[in-house]
Every structure is written in structure tokens, then in C-alpha cells.
mmCIF file of C-alpha atoms (C1' of nucleotides) in Angstrom:
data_model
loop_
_atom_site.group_PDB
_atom_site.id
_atom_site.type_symbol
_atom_site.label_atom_id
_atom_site.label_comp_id
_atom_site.label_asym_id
_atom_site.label_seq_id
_atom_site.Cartn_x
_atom_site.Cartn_y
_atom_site.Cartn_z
ATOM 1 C CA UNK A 1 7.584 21.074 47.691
ATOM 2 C CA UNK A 2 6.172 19.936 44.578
ATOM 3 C CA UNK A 3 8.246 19.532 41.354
ATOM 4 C CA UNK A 4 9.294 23.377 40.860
ATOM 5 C CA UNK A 5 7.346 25.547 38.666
ATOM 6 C CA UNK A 6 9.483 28.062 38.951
ATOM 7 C CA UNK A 7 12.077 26.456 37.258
ATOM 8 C CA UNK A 8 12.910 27.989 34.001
ATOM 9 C CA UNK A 9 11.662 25.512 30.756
ATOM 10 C CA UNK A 10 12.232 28.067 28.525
ATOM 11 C CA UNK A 11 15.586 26.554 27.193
ATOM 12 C CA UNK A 12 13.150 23.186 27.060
ATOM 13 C CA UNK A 13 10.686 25.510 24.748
ATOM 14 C CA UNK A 14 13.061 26.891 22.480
ATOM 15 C CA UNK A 15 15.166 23.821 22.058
ATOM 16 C CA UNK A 16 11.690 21.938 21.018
ATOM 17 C CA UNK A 17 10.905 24.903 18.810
ATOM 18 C CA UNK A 18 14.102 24.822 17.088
ATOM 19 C CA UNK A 19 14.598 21.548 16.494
ATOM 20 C CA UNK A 20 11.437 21.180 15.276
ATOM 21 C CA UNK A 21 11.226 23.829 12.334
ATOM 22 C CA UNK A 22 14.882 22.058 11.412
ATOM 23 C CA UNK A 23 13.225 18.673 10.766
ATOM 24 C CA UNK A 24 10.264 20.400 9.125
ATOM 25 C CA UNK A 25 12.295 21.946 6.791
ATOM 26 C CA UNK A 26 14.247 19.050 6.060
ATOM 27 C CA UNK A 27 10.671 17.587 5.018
ATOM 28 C CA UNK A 28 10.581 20.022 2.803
ATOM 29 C CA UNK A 29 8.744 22.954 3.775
ATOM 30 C CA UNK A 30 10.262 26.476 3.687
ATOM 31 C CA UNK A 31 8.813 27.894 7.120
ATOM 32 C CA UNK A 32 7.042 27.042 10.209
ATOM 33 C CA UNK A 33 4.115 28.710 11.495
ATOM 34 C CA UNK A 34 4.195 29.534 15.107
ATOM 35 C CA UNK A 35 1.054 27.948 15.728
ATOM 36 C CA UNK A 36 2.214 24.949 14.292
ATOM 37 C CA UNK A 37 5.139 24.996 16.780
ATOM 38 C CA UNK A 38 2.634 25.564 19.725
ATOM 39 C CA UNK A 39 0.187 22.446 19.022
ATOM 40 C CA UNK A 40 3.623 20.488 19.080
ATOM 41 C CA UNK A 41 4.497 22.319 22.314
ATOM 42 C CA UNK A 42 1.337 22.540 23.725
ATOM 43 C CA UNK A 43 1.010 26.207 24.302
ATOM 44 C CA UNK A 44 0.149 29.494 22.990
ATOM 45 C CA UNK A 45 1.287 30.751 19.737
ATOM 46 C CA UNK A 46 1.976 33.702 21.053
ATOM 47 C CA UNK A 47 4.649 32.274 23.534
ATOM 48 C CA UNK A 48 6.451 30.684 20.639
ATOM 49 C CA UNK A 49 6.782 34.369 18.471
ATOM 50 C CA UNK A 50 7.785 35.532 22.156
ATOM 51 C CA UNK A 51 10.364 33.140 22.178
ATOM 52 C CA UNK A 52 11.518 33.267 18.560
ATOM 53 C CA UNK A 53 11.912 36.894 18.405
ATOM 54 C CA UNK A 54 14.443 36.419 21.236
ATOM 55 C CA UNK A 55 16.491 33.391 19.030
ATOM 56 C CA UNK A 56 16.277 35.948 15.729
ATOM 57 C CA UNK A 57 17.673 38.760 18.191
ATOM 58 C CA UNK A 58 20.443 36.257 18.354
ATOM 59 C CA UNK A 59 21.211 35.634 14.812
ATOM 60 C CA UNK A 60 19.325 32.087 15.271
ATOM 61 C CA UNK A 61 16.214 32.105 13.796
ATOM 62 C CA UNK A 62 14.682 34.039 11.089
ATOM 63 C CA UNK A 63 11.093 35.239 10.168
ATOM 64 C CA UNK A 64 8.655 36.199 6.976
ATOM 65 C CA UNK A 65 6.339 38.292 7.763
ATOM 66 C CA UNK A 66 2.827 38.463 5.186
ATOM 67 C CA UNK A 67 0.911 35.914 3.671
ATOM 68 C CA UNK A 68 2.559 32.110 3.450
ATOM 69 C CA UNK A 69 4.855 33.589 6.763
ATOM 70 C CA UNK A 70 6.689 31.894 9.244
ATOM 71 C CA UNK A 71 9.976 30.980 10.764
ATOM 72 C CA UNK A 72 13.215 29.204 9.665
ATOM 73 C CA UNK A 73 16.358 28.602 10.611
ATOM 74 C CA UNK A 74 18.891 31.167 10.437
ATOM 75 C CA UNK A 75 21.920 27.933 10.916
ATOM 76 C CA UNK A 76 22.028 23.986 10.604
ATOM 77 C CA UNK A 77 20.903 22.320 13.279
ATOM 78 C CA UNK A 78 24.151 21.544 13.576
ATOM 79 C CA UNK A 79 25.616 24.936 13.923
ATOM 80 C CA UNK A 80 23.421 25.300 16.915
ATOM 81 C CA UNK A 81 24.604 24.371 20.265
ATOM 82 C CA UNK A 82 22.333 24.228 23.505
ATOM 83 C CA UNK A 83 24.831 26.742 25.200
ATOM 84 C CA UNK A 84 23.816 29.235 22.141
ATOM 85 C CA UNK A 85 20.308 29.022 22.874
ATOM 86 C CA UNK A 86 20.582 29.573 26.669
ATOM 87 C CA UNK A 87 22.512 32.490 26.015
ATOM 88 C CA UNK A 88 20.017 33.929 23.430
ATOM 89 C CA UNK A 89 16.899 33.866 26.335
ATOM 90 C CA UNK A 90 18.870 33.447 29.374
ATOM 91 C CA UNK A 91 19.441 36.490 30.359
ATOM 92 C CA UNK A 92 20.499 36.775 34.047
ATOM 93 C CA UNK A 93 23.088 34.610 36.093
ATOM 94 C CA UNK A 94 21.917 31.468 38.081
ATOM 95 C CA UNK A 95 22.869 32.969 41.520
ATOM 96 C CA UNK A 96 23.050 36.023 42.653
ATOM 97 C CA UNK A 97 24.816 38.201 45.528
ATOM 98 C CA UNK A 98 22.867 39.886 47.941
ATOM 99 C CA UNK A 99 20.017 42.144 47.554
ATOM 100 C CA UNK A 100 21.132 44.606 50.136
ATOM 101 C CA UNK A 101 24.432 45.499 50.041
ATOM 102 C CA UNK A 102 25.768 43.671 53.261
ATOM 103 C CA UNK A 103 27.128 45.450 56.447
ATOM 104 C CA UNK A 104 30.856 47.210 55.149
ATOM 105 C CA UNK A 105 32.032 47.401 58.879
ATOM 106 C CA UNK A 106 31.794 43.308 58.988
ATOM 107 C CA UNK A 107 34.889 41.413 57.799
ATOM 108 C CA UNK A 108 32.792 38.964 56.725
ATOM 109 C CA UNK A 109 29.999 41.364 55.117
ATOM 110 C CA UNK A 110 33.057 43.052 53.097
ATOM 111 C CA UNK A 111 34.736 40.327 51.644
ATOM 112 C CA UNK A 112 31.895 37.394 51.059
ATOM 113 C CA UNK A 113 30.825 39.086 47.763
ATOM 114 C CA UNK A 114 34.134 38.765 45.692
ATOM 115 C CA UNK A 115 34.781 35.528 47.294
ATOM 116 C CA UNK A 116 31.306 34.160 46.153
ATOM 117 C CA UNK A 117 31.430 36.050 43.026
ATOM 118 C CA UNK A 118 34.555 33.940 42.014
ATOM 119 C CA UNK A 119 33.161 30.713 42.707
ATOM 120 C CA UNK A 120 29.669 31.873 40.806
ATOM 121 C CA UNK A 121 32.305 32.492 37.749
ATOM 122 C CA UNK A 122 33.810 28.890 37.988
ATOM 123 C CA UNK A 123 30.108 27.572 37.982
ATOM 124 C CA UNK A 124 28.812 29.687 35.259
ATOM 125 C CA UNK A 125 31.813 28.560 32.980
ATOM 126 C CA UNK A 126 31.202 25.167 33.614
ATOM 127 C CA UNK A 127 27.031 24.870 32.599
ATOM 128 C CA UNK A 128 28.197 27.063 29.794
ATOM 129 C CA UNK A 129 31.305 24.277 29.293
ATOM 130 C CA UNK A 130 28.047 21.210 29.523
ATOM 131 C CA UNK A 131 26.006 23.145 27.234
ATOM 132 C CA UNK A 132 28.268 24.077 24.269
ATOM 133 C CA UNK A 133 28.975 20.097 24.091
ATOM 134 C CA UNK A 134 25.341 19.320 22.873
ATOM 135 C CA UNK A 135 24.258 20.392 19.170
ATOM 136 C CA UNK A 136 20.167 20.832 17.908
ATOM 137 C CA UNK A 137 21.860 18.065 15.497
ATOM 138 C CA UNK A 138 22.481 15.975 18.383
ATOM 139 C CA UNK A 139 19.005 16.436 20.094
ATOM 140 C CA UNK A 140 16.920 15.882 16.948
ATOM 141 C CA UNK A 141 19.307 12.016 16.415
ATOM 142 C CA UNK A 142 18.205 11.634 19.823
ATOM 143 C CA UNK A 143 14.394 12.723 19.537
ATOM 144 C CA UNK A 144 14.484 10.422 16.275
ATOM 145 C CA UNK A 145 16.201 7.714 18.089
ATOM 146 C CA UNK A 146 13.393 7.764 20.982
ATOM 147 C CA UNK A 147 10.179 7.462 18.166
ATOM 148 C CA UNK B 1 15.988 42.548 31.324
ATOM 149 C CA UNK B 2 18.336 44.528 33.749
ATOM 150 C CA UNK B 3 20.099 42.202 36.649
ATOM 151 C CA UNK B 4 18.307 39.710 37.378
ATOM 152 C CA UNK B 5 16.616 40.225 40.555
ATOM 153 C CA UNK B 6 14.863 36.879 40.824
ATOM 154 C CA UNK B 7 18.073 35.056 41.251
ATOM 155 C CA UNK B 8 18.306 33.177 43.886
ATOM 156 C CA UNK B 9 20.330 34.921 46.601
ATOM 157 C CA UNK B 10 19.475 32.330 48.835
ATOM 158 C CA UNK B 11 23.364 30.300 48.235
ATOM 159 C CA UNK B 12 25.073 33.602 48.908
ATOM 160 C CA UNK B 13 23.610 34.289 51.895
ATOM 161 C CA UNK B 14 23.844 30.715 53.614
ATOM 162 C CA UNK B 15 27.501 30.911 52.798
ATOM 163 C CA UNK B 16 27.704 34.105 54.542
ATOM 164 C CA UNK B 17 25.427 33.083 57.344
ATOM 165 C CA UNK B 18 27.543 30.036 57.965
ATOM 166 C CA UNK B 19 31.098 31.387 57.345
ATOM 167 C CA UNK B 20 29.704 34.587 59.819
ATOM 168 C CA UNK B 21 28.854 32.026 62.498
ATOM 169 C CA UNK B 22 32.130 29.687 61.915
ATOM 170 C CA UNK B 23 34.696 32.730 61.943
ATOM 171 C CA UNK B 24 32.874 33.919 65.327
ATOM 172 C CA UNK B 25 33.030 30.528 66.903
ATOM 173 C CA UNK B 26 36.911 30.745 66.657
ATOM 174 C CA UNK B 27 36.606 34.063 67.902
ATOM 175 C CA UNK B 28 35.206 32.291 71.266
ATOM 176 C CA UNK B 29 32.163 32.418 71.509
ATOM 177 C CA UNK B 30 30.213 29.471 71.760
ATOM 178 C CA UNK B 31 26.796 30.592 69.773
ATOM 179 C CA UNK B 32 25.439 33.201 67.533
ATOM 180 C CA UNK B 33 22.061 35.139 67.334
ATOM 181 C CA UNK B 34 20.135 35.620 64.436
ATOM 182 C CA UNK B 35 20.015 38.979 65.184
ATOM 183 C CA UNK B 36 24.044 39.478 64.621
ATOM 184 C CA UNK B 37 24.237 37.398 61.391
ATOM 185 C CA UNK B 38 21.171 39.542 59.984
ATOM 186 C CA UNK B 39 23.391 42.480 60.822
ATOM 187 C CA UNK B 40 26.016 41.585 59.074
ATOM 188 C CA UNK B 41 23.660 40.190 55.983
ATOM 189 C CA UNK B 42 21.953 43.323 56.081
ATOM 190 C CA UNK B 43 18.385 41.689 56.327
ATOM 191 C CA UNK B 44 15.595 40.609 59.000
ATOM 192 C CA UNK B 45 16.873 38.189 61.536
ATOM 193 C CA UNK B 46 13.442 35.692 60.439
ATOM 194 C CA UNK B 47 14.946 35.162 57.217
ATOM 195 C CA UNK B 48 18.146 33.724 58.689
ATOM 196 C CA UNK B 49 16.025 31.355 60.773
ATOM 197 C CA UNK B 50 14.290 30.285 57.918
ATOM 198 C CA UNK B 51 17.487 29.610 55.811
ATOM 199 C CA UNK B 52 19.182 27.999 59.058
ATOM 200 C CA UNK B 53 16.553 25.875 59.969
ATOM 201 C CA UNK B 54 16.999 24.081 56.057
ATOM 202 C CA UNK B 55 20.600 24.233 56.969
ATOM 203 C CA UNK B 56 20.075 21.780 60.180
ATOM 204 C CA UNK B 57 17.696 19.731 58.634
ATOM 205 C CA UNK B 58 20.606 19.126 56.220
ATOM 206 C CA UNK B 59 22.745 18.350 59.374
ATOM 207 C CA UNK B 60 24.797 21.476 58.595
ATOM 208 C CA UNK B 61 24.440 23.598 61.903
ATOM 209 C CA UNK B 62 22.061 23.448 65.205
ATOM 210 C CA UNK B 63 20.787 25.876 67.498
ATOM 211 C CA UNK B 64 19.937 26.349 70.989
ATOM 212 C CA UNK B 65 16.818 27.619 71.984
ATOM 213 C CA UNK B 66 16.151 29.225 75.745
ATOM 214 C CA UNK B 67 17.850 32.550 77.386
ATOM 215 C CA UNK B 68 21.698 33.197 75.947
ATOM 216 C CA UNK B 69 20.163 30.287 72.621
ATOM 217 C CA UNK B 70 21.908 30.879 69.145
ATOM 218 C CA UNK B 71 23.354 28.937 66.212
ATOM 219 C CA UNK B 72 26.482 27.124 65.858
ATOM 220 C CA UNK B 73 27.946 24.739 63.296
ATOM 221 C CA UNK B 74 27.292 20.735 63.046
ATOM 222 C CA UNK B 75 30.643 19.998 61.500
ATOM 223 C CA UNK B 76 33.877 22.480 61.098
ATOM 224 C CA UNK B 77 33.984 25.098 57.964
ATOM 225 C CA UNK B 78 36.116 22.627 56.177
ATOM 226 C CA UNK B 79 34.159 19.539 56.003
ATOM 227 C CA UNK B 80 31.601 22.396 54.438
ATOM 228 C CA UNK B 81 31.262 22.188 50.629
ATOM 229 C CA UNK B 82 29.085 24.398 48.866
ATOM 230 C CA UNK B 83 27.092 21.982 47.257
ATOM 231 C CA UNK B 84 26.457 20.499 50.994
ATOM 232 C CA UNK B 85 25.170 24.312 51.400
ATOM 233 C CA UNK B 86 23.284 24.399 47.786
ATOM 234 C CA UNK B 87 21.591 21.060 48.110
ATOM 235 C CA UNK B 88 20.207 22.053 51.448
ATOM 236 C CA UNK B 89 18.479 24.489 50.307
ATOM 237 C CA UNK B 90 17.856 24.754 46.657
ATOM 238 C CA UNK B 91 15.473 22.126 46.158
ATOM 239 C CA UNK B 92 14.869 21.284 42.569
ATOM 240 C CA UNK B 93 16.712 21.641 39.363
ATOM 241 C CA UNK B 94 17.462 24.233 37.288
ATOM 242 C CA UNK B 95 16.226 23.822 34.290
ATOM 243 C CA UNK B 96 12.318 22.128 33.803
ATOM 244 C CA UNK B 97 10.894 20.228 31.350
ATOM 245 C CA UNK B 98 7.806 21.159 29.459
ATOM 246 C CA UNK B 99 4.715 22.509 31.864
ATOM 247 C CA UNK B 100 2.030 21.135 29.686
ATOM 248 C CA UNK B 101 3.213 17.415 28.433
ATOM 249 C CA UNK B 102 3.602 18.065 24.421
ATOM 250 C CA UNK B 103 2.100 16.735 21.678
ATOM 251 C CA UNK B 104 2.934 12.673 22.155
ATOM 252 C CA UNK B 105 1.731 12.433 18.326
ATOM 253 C CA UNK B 106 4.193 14.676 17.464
ATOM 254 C CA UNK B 107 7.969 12.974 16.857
ATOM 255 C CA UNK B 108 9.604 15.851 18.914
ATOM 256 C CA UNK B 109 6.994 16.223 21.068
ATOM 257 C CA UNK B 110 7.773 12.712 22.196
ATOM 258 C CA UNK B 111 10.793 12.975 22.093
ATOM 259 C CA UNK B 112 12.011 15.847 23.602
ATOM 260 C CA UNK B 113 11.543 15.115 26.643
ATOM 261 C CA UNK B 114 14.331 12.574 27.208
ATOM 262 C CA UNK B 115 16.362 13.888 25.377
ATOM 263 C CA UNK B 116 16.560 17.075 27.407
ATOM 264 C CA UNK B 117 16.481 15.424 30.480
ATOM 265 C CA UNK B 118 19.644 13.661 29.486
ATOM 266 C CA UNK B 119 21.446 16.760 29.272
ATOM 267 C CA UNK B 120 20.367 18.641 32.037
ATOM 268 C CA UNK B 121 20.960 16.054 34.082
ATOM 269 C CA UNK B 122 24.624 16.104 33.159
ATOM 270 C CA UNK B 123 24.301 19.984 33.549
ATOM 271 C CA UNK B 124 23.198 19.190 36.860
ATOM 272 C CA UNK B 125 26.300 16.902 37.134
ATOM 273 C CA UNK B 126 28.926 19.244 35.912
ATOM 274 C CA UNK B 127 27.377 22.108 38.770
ATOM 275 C CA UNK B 128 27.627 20.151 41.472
ATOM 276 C CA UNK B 129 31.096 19.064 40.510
ATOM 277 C CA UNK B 130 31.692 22.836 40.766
ATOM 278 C CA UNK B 131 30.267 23.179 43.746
ATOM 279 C CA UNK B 132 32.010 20.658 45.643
ATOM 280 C CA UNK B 133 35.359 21.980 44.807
ATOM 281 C CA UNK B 134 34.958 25.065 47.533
ATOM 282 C CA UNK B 135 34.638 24.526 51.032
ATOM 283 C CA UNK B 136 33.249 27.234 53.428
ATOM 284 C CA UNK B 137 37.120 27.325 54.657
ATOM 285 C CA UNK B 138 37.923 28.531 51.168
ATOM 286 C CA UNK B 139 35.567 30.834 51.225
ATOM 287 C CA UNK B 140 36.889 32.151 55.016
ATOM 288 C CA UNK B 141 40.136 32.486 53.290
ATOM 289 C CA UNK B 142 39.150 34.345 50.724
ATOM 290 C CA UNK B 143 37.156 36.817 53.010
ATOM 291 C CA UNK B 144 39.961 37.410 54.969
ATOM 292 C CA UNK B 145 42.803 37.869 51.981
ATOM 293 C CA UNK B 146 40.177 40.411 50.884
ATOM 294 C CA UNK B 147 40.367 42.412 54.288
ATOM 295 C "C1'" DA C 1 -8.573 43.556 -2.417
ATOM 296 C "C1'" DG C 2 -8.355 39.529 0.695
ATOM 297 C "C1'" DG C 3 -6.515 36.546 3.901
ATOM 298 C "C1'" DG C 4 -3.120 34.524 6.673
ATOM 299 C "C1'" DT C 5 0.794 35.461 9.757
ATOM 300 C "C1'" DT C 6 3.939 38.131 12.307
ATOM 301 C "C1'" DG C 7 4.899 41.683 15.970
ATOM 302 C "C1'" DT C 8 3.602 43.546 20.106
ATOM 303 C "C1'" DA C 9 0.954 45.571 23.762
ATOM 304 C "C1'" DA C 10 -1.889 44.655 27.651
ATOM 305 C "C1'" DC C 11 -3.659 42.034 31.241
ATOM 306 C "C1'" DA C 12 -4.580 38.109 34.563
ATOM 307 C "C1'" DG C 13 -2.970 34.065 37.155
ATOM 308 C "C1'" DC C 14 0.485 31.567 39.354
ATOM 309 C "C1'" DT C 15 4.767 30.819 41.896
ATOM 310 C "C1'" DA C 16 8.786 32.025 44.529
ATOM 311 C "C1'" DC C 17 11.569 34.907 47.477
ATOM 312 C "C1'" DA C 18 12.240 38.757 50.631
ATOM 313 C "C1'" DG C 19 10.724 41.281 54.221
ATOM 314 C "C1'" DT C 20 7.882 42.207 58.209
ATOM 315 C "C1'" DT C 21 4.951 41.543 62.367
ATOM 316 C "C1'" DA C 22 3.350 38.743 65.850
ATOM 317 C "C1'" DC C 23 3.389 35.389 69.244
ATOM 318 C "C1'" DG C 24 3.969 30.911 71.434
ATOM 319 C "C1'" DA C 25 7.769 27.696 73.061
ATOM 320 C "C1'" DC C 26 11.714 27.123 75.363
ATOM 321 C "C1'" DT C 27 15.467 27.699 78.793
ATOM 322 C "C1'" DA C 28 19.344 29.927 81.336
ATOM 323 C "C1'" DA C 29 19.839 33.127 84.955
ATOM 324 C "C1'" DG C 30 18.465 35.475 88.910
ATOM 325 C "C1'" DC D 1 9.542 30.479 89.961
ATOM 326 C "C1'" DT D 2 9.734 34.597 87.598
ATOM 327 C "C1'" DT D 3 12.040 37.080 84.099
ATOM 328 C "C1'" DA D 4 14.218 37.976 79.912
ATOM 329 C "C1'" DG D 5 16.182 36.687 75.695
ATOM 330 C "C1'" DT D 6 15.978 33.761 71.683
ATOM 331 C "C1'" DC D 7 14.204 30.356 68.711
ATOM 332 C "C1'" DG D 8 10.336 28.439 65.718
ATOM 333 C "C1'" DT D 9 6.750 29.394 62.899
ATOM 334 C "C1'" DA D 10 2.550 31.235 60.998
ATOM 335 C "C1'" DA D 11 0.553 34.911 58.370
ATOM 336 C "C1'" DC D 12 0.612 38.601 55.410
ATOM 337 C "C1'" DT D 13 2.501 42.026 51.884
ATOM 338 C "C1'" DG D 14 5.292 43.484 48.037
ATOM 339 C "C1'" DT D 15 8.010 42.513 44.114
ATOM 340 C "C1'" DA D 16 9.305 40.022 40.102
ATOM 341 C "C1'" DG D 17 9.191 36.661 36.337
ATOM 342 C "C1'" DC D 18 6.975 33.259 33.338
ATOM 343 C "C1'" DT D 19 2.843 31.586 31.181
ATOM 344 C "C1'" DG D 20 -1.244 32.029 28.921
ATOM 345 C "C1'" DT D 21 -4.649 34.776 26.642
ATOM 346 C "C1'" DT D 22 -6.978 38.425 23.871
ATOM 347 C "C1'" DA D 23 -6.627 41.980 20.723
ATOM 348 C "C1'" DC D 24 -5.076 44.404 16.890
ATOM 349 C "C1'" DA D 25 -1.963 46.832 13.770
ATOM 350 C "C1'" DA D 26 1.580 45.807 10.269
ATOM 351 C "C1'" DC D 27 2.878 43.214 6.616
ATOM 352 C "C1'" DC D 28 2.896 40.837 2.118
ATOM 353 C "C1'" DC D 29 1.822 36.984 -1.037
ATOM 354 C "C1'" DT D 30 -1.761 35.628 -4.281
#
DNA sequence: AGGGTTGTAACAGCTACAGTTACGACTAAG
DNA sequence: CTTAGTCGTAACTGTAGCTGTTACAACCCT
């Protein structure tokens, strides 16, 4: 069983990408190179542009392009909430209904979908509820907090 | 991006596996085959076992094995939650921390970590709270109001 | 003109789930 | 005690997504 792999840590990426050009630039600096994000994250570059292009998409993140390039912020840190994020590179619902469309003659078959749909609604509106309560401003007090 | 295909479809069909095999116990009969409930599902009667064999280990239904064997249910549809059905068989979390540990030199690097896991862990919280408001008896209801 | 960085395509590797086939293990019924 | 029906499980394939990597064109400041 293993700790799951196949869990998503993209929200984990982005939020560390973030929150890290947001204290850089409160040092100072103007933009953040995406390879300076990846040594902090420990990955590729590449995954990091991958990633911001998704944020900018979402009217989080910005980008220069040329010589002296990079990435900023496109809010505060504090104008950036975790359920933000997740929406900007979380595409798809958590659960899903069936694959195949389930037998129509079966009473059970007919009706489980809206039924399950419903409570998948509920759920989804509650993460979304969990997420919108934490700010990149709260996650960078508590990254500063841990050091 | 389209739907998302690799959403797990695994909590929808346990809740119709289990709601399929509870609504045809009150019918009378005493077990049922995988063979049915993949009917009705509209897959291959193997993947049922597999999913039903995570729901006994959970102490959620049993099975019979030998001429006229089957599947029944370990406790009534309304001592059934869905998070007794989701914990059974979604084994870890939904969201993951990093893959590669981050840069520990880096104040966010070492950080983030915690602070993420704080989070998701209440994310994890608020779900389950979800969850655990709908029993599989709910869920029968619902089916049938649909009919 | 030069050099550093983004933007993006392309590919490989890994993991997970769904679906399928196959077959041994088990047990009620005859 | 033989038969037949079902579970239990291994093995394999196909599909999909994320990660990591290489490569290179596009861009723009100096």
C-alpha cells in the first residue's frame, strides 16, 4: 500500500511556488526565476513554468518574458486563498460516477447516479468551504513561524 | 482537460454495489452474485469481488462461497455511512505532500511541509464530516424517489 | 548582437484503476 | 461422491495522469 503516489501534490507545488516568489519579492526582488523556484522545490524547472502558466491562466501569477525574466505575483499573498489555487490546476472533481453508464432497466442502476451526484455536491462545497478559509498570507506566517 | 476520467469511481460503485445487494435482501432473497450486481453496474463481475472483498475486510458485508454462494450485508443499510464505505476503500489522502523532500535550507522549503499538512488534514476533516452525514439508507431513498 | 529566461512540444517512466481471462478452492445439491 | 455454481485471486492489458527530462524557438533587456 505504500504512502500514495498517486495522490495529487500539485496544490503542495503551487502553494510552495507561490508563497515563495511572495516572500522573495518582499526581499526585494522584482521576479522569480523558475529555476530558482525548482531548487527550493526540488524539481524541474520546467514543472514549475508548467505549473505557473496554469496560476497566470487564472489571473494569479504573472510572467516577463526576455532577459532579467521571471514570475511575480499577480495579488498579495493575502488576496490568495488555497481554494483559489486548487481551482486554478484542479481541474476535475474528486469522485466520479460510473464509467459505463449503469444498467437503465435496474431501479437501482437508474437512480444511484443523481443520488450520488448530490452527495458528491455537498462534499465538493465543503473542501472548497476548508480551502477558501486559508490565505498564501496565512501559510507563509506559518512557514516563518516553523524556521 | 475534459472530465476527468481518472477519478476515482471506485465510491460510486461500492455504494451501488451495496445499496444493489441491501434493496435485494428485502426483496427476499438471502444472497447476491457478483454476476447480478455487475449487471446492474454495467462492469465485469471480478471487479465487484475485488471492491467487496475491501468492503468485508472493513466488516461491511460477507459472502458465502460453495454452490447457491453470494454476498450479503454485515450490518443493515442504515448503520452504513459513506465514509464507512470511503474509508474502506480509498486508502490514502487526497492531497500529498512534496515527492522529492524540498530544499531544508530553504525557509519555505522547510517549512512548507507542516504547514500544508495542517490544512489538509482539516480538509480531510471537513470530508469525512460530509461523508458521514449520508447513510446507504439515504441513498436507497433517494434511488427510489427517483424511480 | 548576446545572453538569459520563458513557452511549449515531445518523450519516457511510474502509478493507479478498469477490464478481462483463467483457474483453483469451496460447498450445496443431487 | 460427483457435479455445478460461485468465490478468491493471480496475471496481464489498456488507458490515463503526473513527473521529470531534453530540446528549441520566441522573446527582450543590456
Amino acid at each position: 500500500m505504500e504512502s500514495d503516489v498517486s495522490a495529487n501534490s500539485r496544490l503542495t507545488i503551487a502553494a510552495h511556488t507561490l508563497t515563495w516568489i511572495g516572500l522573495y519579492q518582499r526581499r526585494g526582488h522584482e521576479v522569480a526565476t523558475s529555476e530558482q523556484i525548482a531548487t527550493s522545490v526540488n524539481t524541474n524547472p520546467v514543472v514549475i513554468r508548467r505549473l505557473l502558466g496554469e496560476l497566470r491562466k487564472a489571473g494569479l501569477a504573472d510572467s516577463r518574458r526576455g532577459a532579467g525574466a521571471g514570475w511575480m505575483l499577480a495579488r498579495d499573498l493575502a488576496a490568495i486563498t488555497l481554494l483559489d489555487v486548487y481551482q486554478a490546476i484542479e481541474p476535475g472533481p474528486i469522485f466520479a460516477l460510473h464509467r459505463a453508464t449503469p444498467d437503465p432497466e435496474c431501479v437501482v442502476g437508474h437512480g444511484i447516479g443523481p443520488a450520488m451526484t448530490a452527495v458528491y455536491d455537498d462534499v465538493e462545497a465543503a473542501l472548497c468551504r476548508e480551502l477558501a478559509k486559508t490565505t498564501l498570507e496565512d501559510v507563509l506566517r506559518d512557514v516563518l513561524k516553523a524556521a
